[in-house]
PDB file of C-alpha atoms in Angstrom:
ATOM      1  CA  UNK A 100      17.990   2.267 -41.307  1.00 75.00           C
ATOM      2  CA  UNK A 101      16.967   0.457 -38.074  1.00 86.00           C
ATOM      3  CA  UNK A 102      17.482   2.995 -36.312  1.00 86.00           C
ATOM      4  CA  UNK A 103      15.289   5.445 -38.554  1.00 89.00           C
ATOM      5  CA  UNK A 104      12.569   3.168 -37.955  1.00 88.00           C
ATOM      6  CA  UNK A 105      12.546   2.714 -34.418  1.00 89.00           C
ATOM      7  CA  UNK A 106      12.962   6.646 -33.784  1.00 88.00           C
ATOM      8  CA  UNK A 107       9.917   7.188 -36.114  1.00 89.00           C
ATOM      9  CA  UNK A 108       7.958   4.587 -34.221  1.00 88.00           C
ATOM     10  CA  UNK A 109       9.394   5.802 -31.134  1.00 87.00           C
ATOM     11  CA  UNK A 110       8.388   9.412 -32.230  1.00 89.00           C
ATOM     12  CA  UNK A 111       4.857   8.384 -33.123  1.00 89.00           C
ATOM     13  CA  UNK A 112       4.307   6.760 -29.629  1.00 88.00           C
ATOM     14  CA  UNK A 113       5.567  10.254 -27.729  1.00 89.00           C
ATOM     15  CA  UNK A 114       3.135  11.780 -29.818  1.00 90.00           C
ATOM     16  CA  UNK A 115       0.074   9.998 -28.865  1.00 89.00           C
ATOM     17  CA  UNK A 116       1.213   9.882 -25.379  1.00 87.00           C
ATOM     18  CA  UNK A 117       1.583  13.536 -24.967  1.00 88.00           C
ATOM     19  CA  UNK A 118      -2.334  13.856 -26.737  1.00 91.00           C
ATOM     20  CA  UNK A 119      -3.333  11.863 -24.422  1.00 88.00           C
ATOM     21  CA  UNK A 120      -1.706  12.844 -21.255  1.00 85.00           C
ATOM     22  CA  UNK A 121       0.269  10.106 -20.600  1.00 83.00           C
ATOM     23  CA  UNK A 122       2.811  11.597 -18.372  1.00 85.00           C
ATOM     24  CA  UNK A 123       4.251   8.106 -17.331  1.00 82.00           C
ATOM     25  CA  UNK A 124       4.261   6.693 -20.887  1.00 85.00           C
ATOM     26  CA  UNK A 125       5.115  10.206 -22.252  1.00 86.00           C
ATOM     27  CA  UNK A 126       8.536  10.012 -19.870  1.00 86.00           C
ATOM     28  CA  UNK A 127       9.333   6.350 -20.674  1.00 85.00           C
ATOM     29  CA  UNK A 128       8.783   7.321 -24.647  1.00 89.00           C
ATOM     30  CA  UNK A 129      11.097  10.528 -24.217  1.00 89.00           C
ATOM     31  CA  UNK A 130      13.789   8.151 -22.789  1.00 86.00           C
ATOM     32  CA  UNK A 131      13.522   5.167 -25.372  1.00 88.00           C
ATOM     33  CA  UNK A 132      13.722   8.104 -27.772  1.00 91.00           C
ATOM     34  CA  UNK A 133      16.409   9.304 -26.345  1.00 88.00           C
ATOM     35  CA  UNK A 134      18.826   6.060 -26.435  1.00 86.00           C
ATOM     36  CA  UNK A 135      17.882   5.440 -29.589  1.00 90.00           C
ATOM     37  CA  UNK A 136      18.902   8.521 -30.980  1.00 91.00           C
ATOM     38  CA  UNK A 137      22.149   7.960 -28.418  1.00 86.00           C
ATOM     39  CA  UNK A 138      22.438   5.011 -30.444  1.00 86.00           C
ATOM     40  CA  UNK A 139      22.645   7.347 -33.817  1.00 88.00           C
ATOM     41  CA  UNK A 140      25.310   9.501 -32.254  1.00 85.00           C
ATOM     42  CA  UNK A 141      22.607  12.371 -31.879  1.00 87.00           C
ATOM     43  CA  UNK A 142      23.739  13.652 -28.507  1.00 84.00           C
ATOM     44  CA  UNK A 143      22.087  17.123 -28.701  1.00 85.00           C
ATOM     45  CA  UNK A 144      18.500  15.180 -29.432  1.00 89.00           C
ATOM     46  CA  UNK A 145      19.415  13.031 -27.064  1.00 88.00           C
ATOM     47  CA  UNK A 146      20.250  15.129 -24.423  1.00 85.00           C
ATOM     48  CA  UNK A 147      16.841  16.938 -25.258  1.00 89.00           C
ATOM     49  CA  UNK A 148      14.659  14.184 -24.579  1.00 89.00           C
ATOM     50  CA  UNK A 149      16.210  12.916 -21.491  1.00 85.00           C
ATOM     51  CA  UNK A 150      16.404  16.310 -20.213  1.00 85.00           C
ATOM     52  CA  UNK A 151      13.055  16.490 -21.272  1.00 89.00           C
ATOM     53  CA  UNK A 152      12.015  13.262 -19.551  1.00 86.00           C
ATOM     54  CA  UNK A 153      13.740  14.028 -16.209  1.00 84.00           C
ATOM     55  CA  UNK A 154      12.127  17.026 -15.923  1.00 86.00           C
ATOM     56  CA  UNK A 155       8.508  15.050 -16.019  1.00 84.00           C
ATOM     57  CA  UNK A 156       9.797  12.489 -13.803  1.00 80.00           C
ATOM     58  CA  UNK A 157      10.591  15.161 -11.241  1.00 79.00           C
ATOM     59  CA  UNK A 158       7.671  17.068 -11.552  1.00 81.00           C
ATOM     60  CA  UNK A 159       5.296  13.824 -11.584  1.00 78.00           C
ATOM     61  CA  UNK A 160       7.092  11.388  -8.873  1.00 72.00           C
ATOM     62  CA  UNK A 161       7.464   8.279 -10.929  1.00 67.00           C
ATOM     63  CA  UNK A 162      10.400   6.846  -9.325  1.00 65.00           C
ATOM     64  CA  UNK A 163      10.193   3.663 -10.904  1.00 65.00           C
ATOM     65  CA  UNK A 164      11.199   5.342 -14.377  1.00 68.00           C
ATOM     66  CA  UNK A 165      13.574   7.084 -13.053  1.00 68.00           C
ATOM     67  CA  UNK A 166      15.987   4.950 -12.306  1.00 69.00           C
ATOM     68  CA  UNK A 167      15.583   3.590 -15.850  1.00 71.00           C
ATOM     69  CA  UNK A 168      16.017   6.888 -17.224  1.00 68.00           C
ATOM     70  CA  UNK A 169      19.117   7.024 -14.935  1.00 71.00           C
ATOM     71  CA  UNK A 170      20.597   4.164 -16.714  1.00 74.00           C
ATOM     72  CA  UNK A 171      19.999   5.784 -20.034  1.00 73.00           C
ATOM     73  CA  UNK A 172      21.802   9.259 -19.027  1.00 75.00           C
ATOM     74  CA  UNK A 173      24.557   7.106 -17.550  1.00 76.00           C
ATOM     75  CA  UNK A 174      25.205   5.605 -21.006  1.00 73.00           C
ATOM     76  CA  UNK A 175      24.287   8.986 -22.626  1.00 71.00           C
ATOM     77  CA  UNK A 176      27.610  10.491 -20.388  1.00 72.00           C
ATOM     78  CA  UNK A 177      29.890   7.119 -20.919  1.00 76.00           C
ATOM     79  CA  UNK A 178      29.340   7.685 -25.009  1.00 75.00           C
ATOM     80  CA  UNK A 179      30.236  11.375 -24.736  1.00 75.00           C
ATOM     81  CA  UNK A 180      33.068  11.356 -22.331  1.00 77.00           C
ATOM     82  CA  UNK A 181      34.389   8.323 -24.926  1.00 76.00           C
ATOM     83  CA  UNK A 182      33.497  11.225 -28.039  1.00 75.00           C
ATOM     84  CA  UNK A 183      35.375  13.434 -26.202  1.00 70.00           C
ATOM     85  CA  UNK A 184      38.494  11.397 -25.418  1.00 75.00           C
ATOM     86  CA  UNK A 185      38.985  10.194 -29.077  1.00 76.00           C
ATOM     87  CA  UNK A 186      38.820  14.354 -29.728  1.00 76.00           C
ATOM     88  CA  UNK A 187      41.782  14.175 -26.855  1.00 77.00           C
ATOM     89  CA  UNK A 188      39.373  16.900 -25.001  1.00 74.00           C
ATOM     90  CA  UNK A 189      40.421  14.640 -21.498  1.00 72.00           C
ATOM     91  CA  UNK A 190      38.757  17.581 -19.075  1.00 71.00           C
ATOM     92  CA  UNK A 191      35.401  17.826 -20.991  1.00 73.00           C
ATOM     93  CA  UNK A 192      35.789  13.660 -21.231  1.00 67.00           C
ATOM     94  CA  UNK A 193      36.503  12.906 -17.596  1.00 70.00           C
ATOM     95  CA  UNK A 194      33.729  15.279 -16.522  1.00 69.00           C
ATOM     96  CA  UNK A 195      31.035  13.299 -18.428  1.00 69.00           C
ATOM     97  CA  UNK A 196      32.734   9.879 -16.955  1.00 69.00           C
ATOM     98  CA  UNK A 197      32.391  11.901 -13.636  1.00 68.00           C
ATOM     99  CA  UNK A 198      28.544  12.336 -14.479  1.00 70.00           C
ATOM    100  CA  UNK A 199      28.299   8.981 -16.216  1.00 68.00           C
ATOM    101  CA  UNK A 200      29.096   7.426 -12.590  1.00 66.00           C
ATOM    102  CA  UNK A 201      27.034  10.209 -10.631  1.00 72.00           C
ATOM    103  CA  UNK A 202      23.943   8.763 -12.742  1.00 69.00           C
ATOM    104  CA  UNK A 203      24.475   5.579 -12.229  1.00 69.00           C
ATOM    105  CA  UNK A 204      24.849   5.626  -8.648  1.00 72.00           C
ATOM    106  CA  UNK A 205      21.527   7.752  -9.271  1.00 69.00           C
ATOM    107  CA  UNK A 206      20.242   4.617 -10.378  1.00 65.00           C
ATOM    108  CA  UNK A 207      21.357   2.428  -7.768  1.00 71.00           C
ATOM    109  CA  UNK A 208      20.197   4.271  -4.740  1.00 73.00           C
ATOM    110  CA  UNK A 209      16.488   4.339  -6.654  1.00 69.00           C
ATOM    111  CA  UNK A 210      16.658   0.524  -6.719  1.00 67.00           C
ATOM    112  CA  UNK A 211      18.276  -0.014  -3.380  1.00 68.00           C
ATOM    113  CA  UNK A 212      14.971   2.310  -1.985  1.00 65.00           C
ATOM    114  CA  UNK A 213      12.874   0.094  -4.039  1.00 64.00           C
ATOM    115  CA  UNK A 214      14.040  -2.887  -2.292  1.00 64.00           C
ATOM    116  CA  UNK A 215      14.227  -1.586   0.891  1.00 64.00           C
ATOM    117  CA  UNK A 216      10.693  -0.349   0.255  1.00 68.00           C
ATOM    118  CA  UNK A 217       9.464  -3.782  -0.590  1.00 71.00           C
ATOM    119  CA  UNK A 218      11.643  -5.356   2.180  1.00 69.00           C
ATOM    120  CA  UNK A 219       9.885  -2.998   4.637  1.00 68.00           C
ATOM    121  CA  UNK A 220       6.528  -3.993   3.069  1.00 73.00           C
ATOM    122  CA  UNK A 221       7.222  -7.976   3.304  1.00 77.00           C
ATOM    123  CA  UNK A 222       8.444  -7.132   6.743  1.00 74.00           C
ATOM    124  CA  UNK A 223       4.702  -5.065   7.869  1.00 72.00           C
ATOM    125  CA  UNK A 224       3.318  -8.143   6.211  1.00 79.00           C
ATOM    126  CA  UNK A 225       4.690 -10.860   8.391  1.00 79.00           C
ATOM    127  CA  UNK A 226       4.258  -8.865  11.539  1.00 78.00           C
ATOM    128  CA  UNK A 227       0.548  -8.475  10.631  1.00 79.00           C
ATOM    129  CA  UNK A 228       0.678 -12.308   9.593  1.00 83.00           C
ATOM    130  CA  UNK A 229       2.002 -13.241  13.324  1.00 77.00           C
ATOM    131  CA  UNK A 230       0.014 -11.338  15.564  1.00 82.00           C
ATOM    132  CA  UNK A 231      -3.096 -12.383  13.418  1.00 84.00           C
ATOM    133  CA  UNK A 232      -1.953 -16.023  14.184  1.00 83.00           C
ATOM    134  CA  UNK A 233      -1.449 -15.005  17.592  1.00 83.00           C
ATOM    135  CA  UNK A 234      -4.793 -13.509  17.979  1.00 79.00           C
ATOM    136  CA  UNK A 235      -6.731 -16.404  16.052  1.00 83.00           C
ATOM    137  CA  UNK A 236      -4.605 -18.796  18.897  1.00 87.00           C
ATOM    138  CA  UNK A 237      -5.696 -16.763  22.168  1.00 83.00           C
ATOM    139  CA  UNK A 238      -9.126 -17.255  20.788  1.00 87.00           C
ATOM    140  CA  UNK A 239      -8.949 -20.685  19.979  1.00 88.00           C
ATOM    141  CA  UNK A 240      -7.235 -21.170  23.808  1.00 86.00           C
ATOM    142  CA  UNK A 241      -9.961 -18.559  25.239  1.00 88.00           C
ATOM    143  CA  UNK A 242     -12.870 -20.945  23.567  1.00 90.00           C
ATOM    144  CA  UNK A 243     -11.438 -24.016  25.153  1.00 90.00           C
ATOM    145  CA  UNK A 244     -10.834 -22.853  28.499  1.00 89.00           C
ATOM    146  CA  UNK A 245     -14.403 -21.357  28.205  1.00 90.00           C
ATOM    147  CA  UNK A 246     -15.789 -25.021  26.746  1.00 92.00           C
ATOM    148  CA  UNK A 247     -13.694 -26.982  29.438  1.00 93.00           C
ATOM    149  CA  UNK A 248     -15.249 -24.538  32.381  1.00 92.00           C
ATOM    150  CA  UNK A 249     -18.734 -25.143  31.082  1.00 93.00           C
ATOM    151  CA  UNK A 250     -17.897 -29.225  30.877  1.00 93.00           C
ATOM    152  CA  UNK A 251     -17.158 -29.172  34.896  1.00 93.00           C
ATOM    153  CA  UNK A 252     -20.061 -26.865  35.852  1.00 93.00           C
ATOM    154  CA  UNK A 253     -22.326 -29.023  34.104  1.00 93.00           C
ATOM    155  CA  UNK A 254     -20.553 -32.207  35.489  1.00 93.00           C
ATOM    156  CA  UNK A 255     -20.460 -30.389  39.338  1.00 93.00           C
ATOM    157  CA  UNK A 256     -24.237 -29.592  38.489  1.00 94.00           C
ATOM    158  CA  UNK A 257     -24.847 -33.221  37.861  1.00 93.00           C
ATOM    159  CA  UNK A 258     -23.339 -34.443  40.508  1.00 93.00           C
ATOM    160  CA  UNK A 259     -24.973 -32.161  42.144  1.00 93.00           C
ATOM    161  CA  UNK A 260     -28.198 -33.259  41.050  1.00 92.00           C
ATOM    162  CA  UNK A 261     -27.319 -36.920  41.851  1.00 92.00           C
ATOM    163  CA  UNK A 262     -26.808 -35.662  45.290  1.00 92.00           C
ATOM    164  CA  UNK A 263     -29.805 -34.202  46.032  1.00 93.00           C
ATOM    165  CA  UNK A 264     -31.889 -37.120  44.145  1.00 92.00           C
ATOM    166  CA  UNK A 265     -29.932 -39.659  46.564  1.00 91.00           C
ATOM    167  CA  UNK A 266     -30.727 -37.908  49.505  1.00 91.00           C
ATOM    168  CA  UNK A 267     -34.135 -37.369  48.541  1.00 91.00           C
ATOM    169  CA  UNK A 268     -34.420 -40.740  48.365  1.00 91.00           C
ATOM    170  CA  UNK A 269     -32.988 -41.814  50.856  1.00 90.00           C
ATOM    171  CA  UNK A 270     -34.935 -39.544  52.963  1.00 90.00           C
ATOM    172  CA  UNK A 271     -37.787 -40.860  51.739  1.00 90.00           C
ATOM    173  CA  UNK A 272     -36.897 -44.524  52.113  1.00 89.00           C
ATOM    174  CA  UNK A 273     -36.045 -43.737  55.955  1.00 89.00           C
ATOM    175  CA  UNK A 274     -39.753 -41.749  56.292  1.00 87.00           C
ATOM    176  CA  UNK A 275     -41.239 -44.865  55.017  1.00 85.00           C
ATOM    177  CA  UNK A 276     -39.394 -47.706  57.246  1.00 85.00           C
ATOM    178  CA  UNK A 277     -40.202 -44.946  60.355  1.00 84.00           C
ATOM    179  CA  UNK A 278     -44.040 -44.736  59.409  1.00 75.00           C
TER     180      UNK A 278
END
């Protein structure tokens, strides 16, 4: 009865998203639509809707529900091979173990490239981050080197300055004890 429900709510939302062109939502509704009727023991439906929802994955490029939908088919091929072993059908069983695994290593490698994609990101980031601080430190360096030269040409200019005045007046003292 639970399971009624939540397919007919489940059906209701793949409606709307396929009105409204959804294709992400429309994909992630095919596959909870598809577990849940995995759930039921409907593995024709099933099969359906996450064939249906890999196919719009593909097409679309939404990795990120993909591997989710990988986990689902993984499941979907565990519950049949273990149909298929209580019918002692062992071939037809170990074949869906065989593609039970094959998703789920499906699923694995789409996380792993996740992380490495983030890792890669953080990794950009901090390399941006240090020659940013490197930059922002040669200027601050730059400025002082260019404040400190502009301290000692204004003290050499006083001095300088000081110089000349002393000479001046001594000049003038020496003019005035002569005349």
């Amino acid at each position: 009865a639970l399971y009624e429900e939540a397919l007919n709510y489940q059906r209701q939302s793949t409606s709307i998203k396929r009105k409204s062109g959804n294709k992400r939502g429309l994909a992630s509704s095919l596959n909870n639509t598809g577990e849940i009727l995995l759930k039921m023991g409907n593995f024709y439906a099933a099969d359906t809707c996450l064939n249906k929802s890999f196919q719009l994955l593909k097409e679309s490029g939404l990795s990120d529900i993909l591997a989710e939908l990988y986990g689902t088919m993984a499941l979907y091929h565990f519950k049949k091979g273990s149909k298929l072993q209580e019918e002692n059908k062992f071939k037809e069983a170990a074949l869906e173990f065989r593609q039970s695994y094959e998703m789920q290593q499906n699923q694995n490698n789409l996380k792993n490239a996740d992380i490495i994609t983030e890792n890669n990101k953080k990794i950009l980031q901090m390399q941006f981050q240090y020659r940013q601080e490197k930059l922002d430190k040669i200027k601050t360096l730059e400025e002082q080197a260019r404040e400190q030269k502009l301290k000692s040409e204004n003290e050499r200019q006083r001095i300088l300055n000081y110089a000349v005045s002393g000479g001046l007046l001594l000049m003038a003292a020496l003019l005035f004890f002569i005349y």
